[in-house]
Amino acid sequence: MADKKKRKRTKDEQEEDLPFKSILESDDVILQLLKSYISSSLTASAAGSSGASSSSSSKPLTLADLSLSSSCREVADLSLSSVQTEIETVIVQIARSILAGDGFSFSVPSRAASNQLYVPELDRIVLKDKSTLRPFASVSSVRKTTITTRILALIHQLCLRNIHVTKRDLFYTDVKLFQDQTQSDAVLDDVSCMLGCTRSSLNVIAAEKGVVVGRLIFSDNGDMIDCTKMGMGGKAIPPNIDRVGDMQSDAMFILLVEKDAAYIRLAEDRFYNRFPCIIVTAKGQPDVATRLFLRKMKMELKLPVLALVDSDPYGLKILSVYGCGSKNMSYDSANLTTPDIKWLGIRPSDLDKYKIPEQCRLPMTEQDIKTGKDMLEEDFVKKNPGWVEELNLMVKTKQKAEIQALSSFGFQYLSEVYLPLKLQQQDWL
């Protein structure tokens, strides 16, 4: 009996020895702090909206509202009949060009880095209105022109049949021509930009990748889904956002997680019951469906989004894709970006603050350091002094760490101490 008591005391002492556990308030206190924060944020947002314009309703700022020095291009959701009409218009123009003796070429919007523009007022990357010719009668572009024609023909078939296919299905319709799926995927984005429509308007979807769990109920193609009853694995995010609707939630925030491992830890610990939230992950690089789903939740539920990513340049890059958009799909940034995402962790300053052991920190490679320095030159990073400070610290110390480094204090340290303390202190950027 004495041995059992001794073991129990030892276990309790070990728990008390966990860094910062002793200053953690009760869940009720933390929840009250969160409620106060959300309430003040909503009040400030409402005040900002009412003071922004007396002549119009509080609609979000759009590219059309700004007077930019460069003309920019944006796409919109189009119906299948409209997409079909756009394709037919392009083909008729090409036929006329051939009959006039001017040859066969496509005018394709340039998605090069030099044709991208960060707009601070919108806090996202947009595509400038520069196009390049893709002629058939050129050795350097004949193959890509052929692929473009083939993709247009396949999209036209989808419009006529009113069906969806995956990007992989599209690739396998002509493997010898496409050779690699990255080539058909790239031209698919070109076609979307050419036609002036979102990629989802083409009825081409990516395979399911992202998952969501927690305090969210929504309809998926007419079926009501309760994400608290989907087990540890959660609900796969539907690849077609059009079939998602009727979102309902009693959550206090959305927790965006970079890694699948951290997501599983939080889902198994039912973190969303302790602190009402919705947990979502794309398991690494953000896919289109997860980005669309996150934006839809943010805009409809009006909840703050807190991001949990690795403390390395790529974690911050992933966070920036959700928030400001990717250069590859800047033409559709209006639909794919989620405004005002807060960087919760793991931040470079957390390594010392939370006493992450040296053996759990990784030395940054030369490529990591270069990526970090390149990010410091990005306008969307410069806009946030907190991000600049953290990135400078990362580059200076040449250290990085994954979310799993917190497991050195215990497998449940992430859900039991780190995140609750972050919420208690409202420690986000």
CSV table of C-alpha atoms in Angstrom, one decimal:
chain,number,residue,atom,x,y,z
A,1,MET,CA,0.0,0.0,0.0
A,2,ALA,CA,2.8,2.4,0.9
A,3,ASP,CA,4.5,1.6,-2.5
A,4,LYS,CA,1.2,2.5,-4.3
A,5,LYS,CA,1.0,5.8,-2.5
A,6,LYS,CA,4.6,6.5,-3.2
A,7,ARG,CA,4.1,5.8,-6.9
A,8,LYS,CA,0.9,8.0,-7.0
A,9,ARG,CA,2.8,10.8,-5.3
A,10,THR,CA,5.6,10.5,-7.8
A,11,LYS,CA,3.1,10.6,-10.7
A,12,ASP,CA,1.4,13.7,-9.3
A,13,GLU,CA,4.8,15.4,-8.7
A,14,GLN,CA,5.8,14.6,-12.3
A,15,GLU,CA,2.6,16.2,-13.6
A,16,GLU,CA,3.2,19.3,-11.5
A,17,ASP,CA,6.8,19.4,-12.9
A,18,LEU,CA,5.4,19.9,-16.4
A,19,PRO,CA,6.5,23.4,-17.6
A,20,PHE,CA,3.8,26.0,-17.0
A,21,LYS,CA,1.2,23.6,-15.7
A,22,SER,CA,1.2,25.3,-12.4
A,23,ILE,CA,0.1,28.7,-13.8
A,24,LEU,CA,-2.7,27.2,-15.9
A,25,GLU,CA,-6.1,28.5,-14.8
A,26,SER,CA,-9.2,26.3,-14.6
A,27,ASP,CA,-11.1,25.6,-17.9
A,28,ASP,CA,-14.0,27.8,-16.7
A,29,VAL,CA,-11.7,30.8,-16.4
A,30,ILE,CA,-10.1,30.2,-19.8
A,31,LEU,CA,-13.5,29.9,-21.4
A,32,GLN,CA,-14.6,33.1,-19.9
A,33,LEU,CA,-11.5,34.9,-21.2
A,34,LEU,CA,-12.2,33.5,-24.6
A,35,LYS,CA,-15.8,34.7,-24.5
A,36,SER,CA,-14.6,38.2,-23.6
A,37,TYR,CA,-12.1,38.2,-26.5
A,38,ILE,CA,-14.7,37.0,-29.0
A,39,SER,CA,-17.2,39.5,-27.8
A,40,SER,CA,-14.8,42.4,-28.0
A,41,SER,CA,-13.6,41.3,-31.5
A,42,LEU,CA,-17.2,41.1,-32.8
A,43,THR,CA,-17.9,44.6,-31.3
A,44,ALA,CA,-14.8,46.0,-32.9
A,45,SER,CA,-15.6,44.4,-36.2
A,46,ALA,CA,-19.2,45.8,-36.2
A,47,ALA,CA,-17.9,49.3,-35.3
A,48,GLY,CA,-15.3,49.1,-38.1
A,49,SER,CA,-18.0,48.0,-40.6
A,50,SER,CA,-20.4,50.8,-39.6
A,51,GLY,CA,-17.7,53.4,-39.7
A,52,ALA,CA,-16.2,52.2,-43.0
A,53,SER,CA,-19.0,53.6,-45.2
A,54,SER,CA,-22.2,55.5,-44.7
A,55,SER,CA,-23.4,55.0,-48.2
A,56,SER,CA,-23.2,51.3,-48.6
A,57,SER,CA,-23.9,48.1,-46.6
A,58,SER,CA,-20.9,46.5,-44.8
A,59,LYS,CA,-19.8,44.3,-47.6
A,60,PRO,CA,-16.2,43.0,-47.7
A,61,LEU,CA,-13.8,45.0,-49.7
A,62,THR,CA,-13.2,43.7,-53.2
A,63,LEU,CA,-10.6,44.2,-56.0
A,64,ALA,CA,-13.2,46.3,-57.9
A,65,ASP,CA,-13.5,48.7,-55.0
A,66,LEU,CA,-9.8,49.7,-55.3
A,67,SER,CA,-8.0,51.9,-57.7
A,68,LEU,CA,-4.8,50.0,-58.3
A,69,SER,CA,-2.0,51.2,-60.6
A,70,SER,CA,-2.0,47.7,-62.3
A,71,SER,CA,-5.0,46.1,-63.8
A,72,CYS,CA,-5.7,42.7,-62.2
A,73,ARG,CA,-7.6,39.6,-63.2
A,74,GLU,CA,-10.0,37.6,-61.0
A,75,VAL,CA,-12.2,34.7,-61.7
A,76,ALA,CA,-15.8,34.0,-60.7
A,77,ASP,CA,-18.1,31.0,-60.2
A,78,LEU,CA,-19.7,30.2,-63.5
A,79,SER,CA,-22.6,27.8,-64.3
A,80,LEU,CA,-21.8,24.8,-66.5
A,81,SER,CA,-23.7,26.4,-69.4
A,82,SER,CA,-21.6,29.6,-69.1
A,83,VAL,CA,-18.3,27.5,-69.0
A,84,GLN,CA,-19.5,25.6,-72.1
A,85,THR,CA,-20.2,28.9,-73.9
A,86,GLU,CA,-16.8,30.3,-72.9
A,87,ILE,CA,-15.0,27.2,-74.3
A,88,GLU,CA,-17.0,27.4,-77.6
A,89,THR,CA,-16.2,31.1,-77.9
A,90,VAL,CA,-12.4,30.4,-77.5
A,91,ILE,CA,-12.6,27.7,-80.2
A,92,VAL,CA,-14.5,29.9,-82.6
A,93,GLN,CA,-11.9,32.6,-82.2
A,94,ILE,CA,-9.1,30.1,-82.9
A,95,ALA,CA,-11.0,28.8,-86.0
A,96,ARG,CA,-11.3,32.3,-87.4
A,97,SER,CA,-7.6,33.0,-86.7
A,98,ILE,CA,-6.6,29.9,-88.6
A,99,LEU,CA,-9.0,30.8,-91.6
A,100,ALA,CA,-7.5,34.3,-91.6
A,101,GLY,CA,-4.0,32.8,-92.0
A,102,ASP,CA,-2.9,34.0,-88.6
A,103,GLY,CA,-2.2,30.6,-87.2
A,104,PHE,CA,-3.4,28.7,-84.1
A,105,SER,CA,-2.5,30.1,-80.6
A,106,PHE,CA,-4.0,30.6,-77.2
A,107,SER,CA,-3.8,33.8,-75.2
A,108,VAL,CA,-3.0,32.5,-71.7
A,109,PRO,CA,-2.8,34.7,-68.6
A,110,SER,CA,0.7,34.6,-67.1
A,111,ARG,CA,0.9,33.0,-63.7
A,112,ALA,CA,4.6,33.8,-63.3
A,113,ALA,CA,5.9,35.3,-60.1
A,114,SER,CA,6.5,38.6,-61.8
A,115,ASN,CA,2.8,38.9,-62.6
A,116,GLN,CA,1.7,38.6,-59.0
A,117,LEU,CA,0.7,41.5,-56.8
A,118,TYR,CA,0.1,41.6,-53.0
A,119,VAL,CA,-2.7,44.0,-52.2
A,120,PRO,CA,-2.4,45.1,-48.5
A,121,GLU,CA,-6.0,46.4,-48.4
A,122,LEU,CA,-7.2,42.9,-49.2
A,123,ASP,CA,-4.3,41.1,-47.5
A,124,ARG,CA,-4.0,38.6,-50.3
A,125,ILE,CA,-2.1,38.0,-53.5
A,126,VAL,CA,-3.8,38.7,-56.9
A,127,LEU,CA,-2.9,38.1,-60.5
A,128,LYS,CA,-2.0,41.0,-62.7
A,129,ASP,CA,-3.6,41.2,-66.2
A,130,LYS,CA,-0.6,40.1,-68.3
A,131,SER,CA,-1.0,37.3,-70.9
A,132,THR,CA,1.3,35.3,-73.1
A,133,LEU,CA,0.7,33.7,-76.5
A,134,ARG,CA,0.9,29.9,-76.7
A,135,PRO,CA,1.3,29.2,-80.5
A,136,PHE,CA,0.9,25.8,-82.0
A,137,ALA,CA,3.5,26.6,-84.7
A,138,SER,CA,6.4,26.7,-82.3
A,139,VAL,CA,8.6,23.9,-81.2
A,140,SER,CA,8.8,25.2,-77.6
A,141,SER,CA,5.0,25.5,-77.1
A,142,VAL,CA,3.4,23.0,-79.5
A,143,ARG,CA,3.0,20.3,-76.9
A,144,LYS,CA,1.6,22.6,-74.3
A,145,THR,CA,-0.8,24.0,-76.9
A,146,THR,CA,-2.0,20.5,-77.7
A,147,ILE,CA,-2.5,19.7,-74.0
A,148,THR,CA,-4.5,22.9,-73.6
A,149,THR,CA,-6.7,21.9,-76.5
A,150,ARG,CA,-7.3,18.5,-75.1
A,151,ILE,CA,-8.1,19.8,-71.6
A,152,LEU,CA,-10.7,22.3,-73.2
A,153,ALA,CA,-12.3,19.4,-75.0
A,154,LEU,CA,-12.5,17.2,-71.9
A,155,ILE,CA,-14.0,20.1,-69.8
A,156,HIS,CA,-16.6,20.7,-72.6
A,157,GLN,CA,-17.6,17.0,-72.3
A,158,LEU,CA,-18.1,17.4,-68.5
A,159,CYS,CA,-20.3,20.4,-69.1
A,160,LEU,CA,-22.5,18.5,-71.6
A,161,ARG,CA,-22.8,15.5,-69.2
A,162,ASN,CA,-23.0,17.5,-66.0
A,163,ILE,CA,-20.6,15.2,-64.1
A,164,HIS,CA,-17.6,15.6,-61.9
A,165,VAL,CA,-14.2,13.9,-62.3
A,166,THR,CA,-11.0,14.0,-60.3
A,167,LYS,CA,-7.8,15.5,-61.6
A,168,ARG,CA,-6.4,12.0,-61.6
A,169,ASP,CA,-9.3,10.9,-63.9
A,170,LEU,CA,-8.5,13.8,-66.2
A,171,PHE,CA,-4.8,12.7,-66.4
A,172,TYR,CA,-5.7,9.1,-67.3
A,173,THR,CA,-7.8,10.1,-70.3
A,174,ASP,CA,-4.5,10.7,-72.2
A,175,VAL,CA,-1.5,9.5,-70.3
A,176,LYS,CA,0.8,9.5,-73.3
A,177,LEU,CA,0.1,13.2,-74.1
A,178,PHE,CA,0.1,14.5,-70.5
A,179,GLN,CA,3.1,12.2,-69.4
A,180,ASP,CA,2.9,13.5,-65.9
A,181,GLN,CA,-0.1,14.7,-63.8
A,182,THR,CA,1.7,17.9,-62.8
A,183,GLN,CA,1.5,18.9,-66.5
A,184,SER,CA,-2.2,18.3,-66.9
A,185,ASP,CA,-2.8,20.0,-63.5
A,186,ALA,CA,-0.9,23.1,-64.5
A,187,VAL,CA,-2.8,23.5,-67.8
A,188,LEU,CA,-6.1,22.9,-65.9
A,189,ASP,CA,-5.2,26.1,-63.9
A,190,ASP,CA,-4.3,27.9,-67.1
A,191,VAL,CA,-7.7,26.9,-68.6
A,192,SER,CA,-9.6,28.1,-65.5
A,193,CYS,CA,-7.8,31.4,-65.8
A,194,MET,CA,-8.4,31.7,-69.5
A,195,LEU,CA,-12.1,31.1,-69.1
A,196,GLY,CA,-12.4,33.4,-66.1
A,197,CYS,CA,-14.0,30.8,-63.8
A,198,THR,CA,-13.0,29.1,-60.6
A,199,ARG,CA,-11.5,25.6,-60.9
A,200,SER,CA,-14.5,24.1,-59.2
A,201,SER,CA,-16.7,25.6,-62.0
A,202,LEU,CA,-14.9,23.2,-64.4
A,203,ASN,CA,-16.3,20.2,-62.4
A,204,VAL,CA,-12.8,18.9,-61.9
A,205,ILE,CA,-12.0,18.1,-58.2
A,206,ALA,CA,-9.1,16.8,-56.2
A,207,ALA,CA,-9.2,13.6,-54.2
A,208,GLU,CA,-10.4,14.0,-50.6
A,209,LYS,CA,-7.5,15.1,-48.3
A,210,GLY,CA,-8.5,17.4,-45.5
A,211,VAL,CA,-10.5,16.4,-42.5
A,212,VAL,CA,-12.6,18.2,-39.9
A,213,VAL,CA,-13.8,17.2,-36.4
A,214,GLY,CA,-15.4,19.0,-33.5
A,215,ARG,CA,-18.4,21.3,-32.9
A,216,LEU,CA,-19.7,21.6,-36.4
A,217,ILE,CA,-22.9,20.3,-38.1
A,218,PHE,CA,-23.4,20.8,-41.9
A,219,SER,CA,-25.2,19.3,-44.8
A,220,ASP,CA,-23.2,17.3,-47.4
A,221,ASN,CA,-25.3,16.8,-50.5
A,222,GLY,CA,-28.5,16.8,-48.4
A,223,ASP,CA,-27.1,14.5,-45.6
A,224,MET,CA,-26.6,16.2,-42.2
A,225,ILE,CA,-23.2,15.6,-40.7
A,226,ASP,CA,-22.4,16.0,-37.0
A,227,CYS,CA,-18.6,16.3,-36.7
A,228,THR,CA,-18.6,15.4,-33.0
A,229,LYS,CA,-19.8,11.9,-33.9
A,230,MET,CA,-17.3,11.1,-36.7
A,231,GLY,CA,-14.8,9.2,-34.4
A,232,MET,CA,-11.1,10.1,-34.1
A,233,GLY,CA,-10.6,10.2,-37.9
A,234,GLY,CA,-13.2,13.0,-38.4
A,235,LYS,CA,-15.2,13.8,-41.5
A,236,ALA,CA,-13.4,14.0,-44.8
A,237,ILE,CA,-13.8,17.5,-46.3
A,238,PRO,CA,-16.0,17.2,-49.4
A,239,PRO,CA,-14.0,18.0,-52.6
A,240,ASN,CA,-17.0,19.8,-54.1
A,241,ILE,CA,-17.8,22.8,-51.9
A,242,ASP,CA,-21.1,23.4,-53.7
A,243,ARG,CA,-22.7,20.5,-51.9
A,244,VAL,CA,-21.8,21.9,-48.5
A,245,GLY,CA,-24.4,24.0,-46.7
A,246,ASP,CA,-26.4,24.7,-43.5
A,247,MET,CA,-23.4,25.1,-41.3
A,248,GLN,CA,-24.2,25.3,-37.5
A,249,SER,CA,-21.8,25.5,-34.6
A,250,ASP,CA,-21.5,26.4,-30.9
A,251,ALA,CA,-17.7,26.6,-31.2
A,252,MET,CA,-15.7,29.5,-29.9
A,253,PHE,CA,-13.0,29.3,-32.5
A,254,ILE,CA,-11.6,27.2,-35.4
A,255,LEU,CA,-8.2,25.5,-34.8
A,256,LEU,CA,-6.3,25.1,-38.1
A,257,VAL,CA,-3.7,22.3,-37.7
A,258,GLU,CA,-0.8,21.7,-40.1
A,259,LYS,CA,0.0,18.1,-39.3
A,260,ASP,CA,-2.1,15.0,-39.2
A,261,ALA,CA,-0.2,13.7,-36.1
A,262,ALA,CA,-1.2,16.8,-34.1
A,263,TYR,CA,-4.8,16.6,-35.4
A,264,ILE,CA,-5.1,12.9,-34.3
A,265,ARG,CA,-3.8,13.9,-30.8
A,266,LEU,CA,-6.3,16.6,-30.4
A,267,ALA,CA,-9.2,14.5,-31.8
A,268,GLU,CA,-8.4,11.5,-29.6
A,269,ASP,CA,-8.2,13.8,-26.5
A,270,ARG,CA,-11.6,15.3,-27.5
A,271,PHE,CA,-10.0,18.8,-27.2
A,272,TYR,CA,-13.1,20.3,-28.9
A,273,ASN,CA,-15.3,19.2,-25.9
A,274,ARG,CA,-13.0,20.8,-23.3
A,275,PHE,CA,-12.7,24.0,-25.3
A,276,PRO,CA,-15.6,24.2,-27.9
A,277,CYS,CA,-13.9,24.4,-31.3
A,278,ILE,CA,-13.7,23.0,-34.8
A,279,ILE,CA,-10.4,21.3,-35.7
A,280,VAL,CA,-9.4,21.1,-39.3
A,281,THR,CA,-6.3,19.9,-41.2
A,282,ALA,CA,-5.2,19.4,-44.8
A,283,LYS,CA,-2.4,17.1,-43.6
A,284,GLY,CA,0.4,19.3,-44.9
A,285,GLN,CA,0.2,21.4,-47.9
A,286,PRO,CA,-3.3,23.1,-48.2
A,287,ASP,CA,-5.5,21.6,-50.9
A,288,VAL,CA,-8.2,23.6,-52.7
A,289,ALA,CA,-11.1,21.9,-50.9
A,290,THR,CA,-9.8,22.5,-47.4
A,291,ARG,CA,-9.1,26.2,-48.3
A,292,LEU,CA,-12.6,26.6,-49.6
A,293,PHE,CA,-14.1,24.9,-46.6
A,294,LEU,CA,-12.1,26.9,-44.1
A,295,ARG,CA,-13.2,30.2,-45.8
A,296,LYS,CA,-16.8,29.1,-45.8
A,297,MET,CA,-16.7,28.3,-42.1
A,298,LYS,CA,-15.0,31.6,-41.3
A,299,MET,CA,-17.4,33.7,-43.3
A,300,GLU,CA,-20.6,31.9,-42.3
A,301,LEU,CA,-19.9,31.2,-38.6
A,302,LYS,CA,-17.9,34.4,-37.9
A,303,LEU,CA,-15.4,32.5,-35.8
A,304,PRO,CA,-11.7,33.4,-35.2
A,305,VAL,CA,-9.2,31.1,-36.8
A,306,LEU,CA,-6.1,30.1,-34.8
A,307,ALA,CA,-3.3,28.2,-36.6
A,308,LEU,CA,-1.0,25.6,-35.2
A,309,VAL,CA,2.0,24.9,-37.5
A,310,ASP,CA,5.6,23.8,-37.2
A,311,SER,CA,8.2,26.3,-36.2
A,312,ASP,CA,10.0,26.4,-39.5
A,313,PRO,CA,9.7,28.5,-42.7
A,314,TYR,CA,7.4,26.0,-44.4
A,315,GLY,CA,4.9,26.1,-41.5
A,316,LEU,CA,4.6,29.8,-41.9
A,317,LYS,CA,4.4,29.3,-45.7
A,318,ILE,CA,1.5,27.0,-45.2
A,319,LEU,CA,-0.2,29.5,-42.9
A,320,SER,CA,0.3,32.2,-45.5
A,321,VAL,CA,-1.3,30.1,-48.2
A,322,TYR,CA,-4.5,29.8,-46.1
A,323,GLY,CA,-4.4,33.5,-45.3
A,324,CYS,CA,-3.0,35.4,-48.3
A,325,GLY,CA,-3.2,32.8,-51.1
A,326,SER,CA,-0.7,30.9,-53.2
A,327,LYS,CA,1.0,32.4,-56.2
A,328,ASN,CA,0.1,29.4,-58.3
A,329,MET,CA,-3.7,30.1,-57.8
A,330,SER,CA,-3.6,33.9,-57.2
A,331,TYR,CA,-6.3,34.3,-59.9
A,332,ASP,CA,-8.8,32.7,-57.5
A,333,SER,CA,-7.5,34.2,-54.2
A,334,ALA,CA,-10.8,35.9,-53.5
A,335,ASN,CA,-12.5,32.5,-53.0
A,336,LEU,CA,-9.5,30.6,-51.5
A,337,THR,CA,-8.2,32.9,-48.8
A,338,THR,CA,-9.4,33.1,-45.2
A,339,PRO,CA,-8.9,36.6,-43.7
A,340,ASP,CA,-7.3,37.3,-40.3
A,341,ILE,CA,-5.9,34.0,-39.4
A,342,LYS,CA,-3.9,34.2,-36.1
A,343,TRP,CA,-0.6,32.4,-35.7
A,344,LEU,CA,-1.0,30.5,-32.4
A,345,GLY,CA,2.1,28.3,-32.5
A,346,ILE,CA,4.6,26.7,-32.6
A,347,ARG,CA,6.5,30.0,-32.9
A,348,PRO,CA,10.3,30.4,-32.7
A,349,SER,CA,10.0,32.3,-29.4
A,350,ASP,CA,8.1,29.3,-28.0
A,351,LEU,CA,11.2,27.1,-28.1
A,352,ASP,CA,12.9,29.0,-25.2
A,353,LYS,CA,9.6,30.2,-23.6
A,354,TYR,CA,8.3,26.6,-23.2
A,355,LYS,CA,11.8,25.2,-22.6
A,356,ILE,CA,11.8,22.8,-25.5
A,357,PRO,CA,14.8,20.5,-25.0
A,358,GLU,CA,17.8,20.9,-27.2
A,359,GLN,CA,17.5,17.3,-28.5
A,360,CYS,CA,14.0,18.1,-29.8
A,361,ARG,CA,15.2,21.2,-31.8
A,362,LEU,CA,16.5,20.7,-35.3
A,363,PRO,CA,19.3,22.7,-37.1
A,364,MET,CA,18.0,24.6,-40.1
A,365,THR,CA,19.5,23.6,-43.4
A,366,GLU,CA,20.9,26.2,-45.8
A,367,GLN,CA,17.7,25.8,-47.9
A,368,ASP,CA,15.6,26.5,-44.7
A,369,ILE,CA,17.6,29.6,-44.0
A,370,LYS,CA,17.3,30.8,-47.6
A,371,THR,CA,13.5,30.2,-47.5
A,372,GLY,CA,13.2,32.1,-44.2
A,373,LYS,CA,15.1,35.1,-45.6
A,374,ASP,CA,13.0,35.0,-48.8
A,375,MET,CA,9.9,35.1,-46.7
A,376,LEU,CA,11.2,38.2,-44.8
A,377,GLU,CA,11.1,40.0,-48.2
A,378,GLU,CA,7.5,39.1,-48.9
A,379,ASP,CA,5.0,42.0,-48.5
A,380,PHE,CA,2.4,39.9,-46.6
A,381,VAL,CA,5.1,39.1,-44.0
A,382,LYS,CA,6.4,42.7,-43.7
A,383,LYS,CA,2.8,43.8,-43.0
A,384,ASN,CA,2.8,41.9,-39.7
A,385,PRO,CA,5.7,43.1,-37.3
A,386,GLY,CA,5.1,40.0,-35.1
A,387,TRP,CA,5.8,37.7,-38.0
A,388,VAL,CA,8.9,39.6,-38.9
A,389,GLU,CA,10.2,39.4,-35.4
A,390,GLU,CA,9.6,35.6,-35.1
A,391,LEU,CA,11.1,34.9,-38.5
A,392,ASN,CA,14.2,37.0,-37.7
A,393,LEU,CA,14.6,35.0,-34.5
A,394,MET,CA,14.3,31.7,-36.4
A,395,VAL,CA,16.9,32.8,-39.0
A,396,LYS,CA,19.2,34.1,-36.3
A,397,THR,CA,19.1,31.0,-34.0
A,398,LYS,CA,19.1,28.6,-37.1
A,399,GLN,CA,16.8,26.3,-35.1
A,400,LYS,CA,13.4,24.8,-36.0
A,401,ALA,CA,11.0,22.4,-34.3
A,402,GLU,CA,7.9,20.4,-35.2
A,403,ILE,CA,4.7,20.5,-33.2
A,404,GLN,CA,5.6,17.0,-31.9
A,405,ALA,CA,8.6,18.5,-30.0
A,406,LEU,CA,6.1,19.2,-27.3
A,407,SER,CA,5.7,15.4,-26.8
A,408,SER,CA,9.0,15.4,-25.0
A,409,PHE,CA,7.0,16.6,-21.9
A,410,GLY,CA,4.3,14.0,-22.4
A,411,PHE,CA,2.2,12.8,-25.3
A,412,GLN,CA,-0.7,14.9,-24.1
A,413,TYR,CA,1.2,18.1,-23.3
A,414,LEU,CA,-0.1,19.7,-26.5
A,415,SER,CA,-3.8,19.3,-25.4
A,416,GLU,CA,-3.3,19.4,-21.6
A,417,VAL,CA,-1.0,22.4,-21.2
A,418,TYR,CA,0.4,24.1,-24.3
A,419,LEU,CA,-2.9,25.0,-26.1
A,420,PRO,CA,-4.9,25.8,-22.9
A,421,LEU,CA,-2.1,28.2,-21.8
A,422,LYS,CA,-2.0,29.8,-25.2
A,423,LEU,CA,-5.8,30.4,-25.1
A,424,GLN,CA,-5.5,31.6,-21.5
A,425,GLN,CA,-2.8,34.2,-22.4
A,426,GLN,CA,-4.4,34.9,-25.8
A,427,ASP,CA,-0.9,34.4,-27.1
A,428,TRP,CA,-1.3,34.6,-30.9
A,429,LEU,CA,-0.1,37.0,-33.7
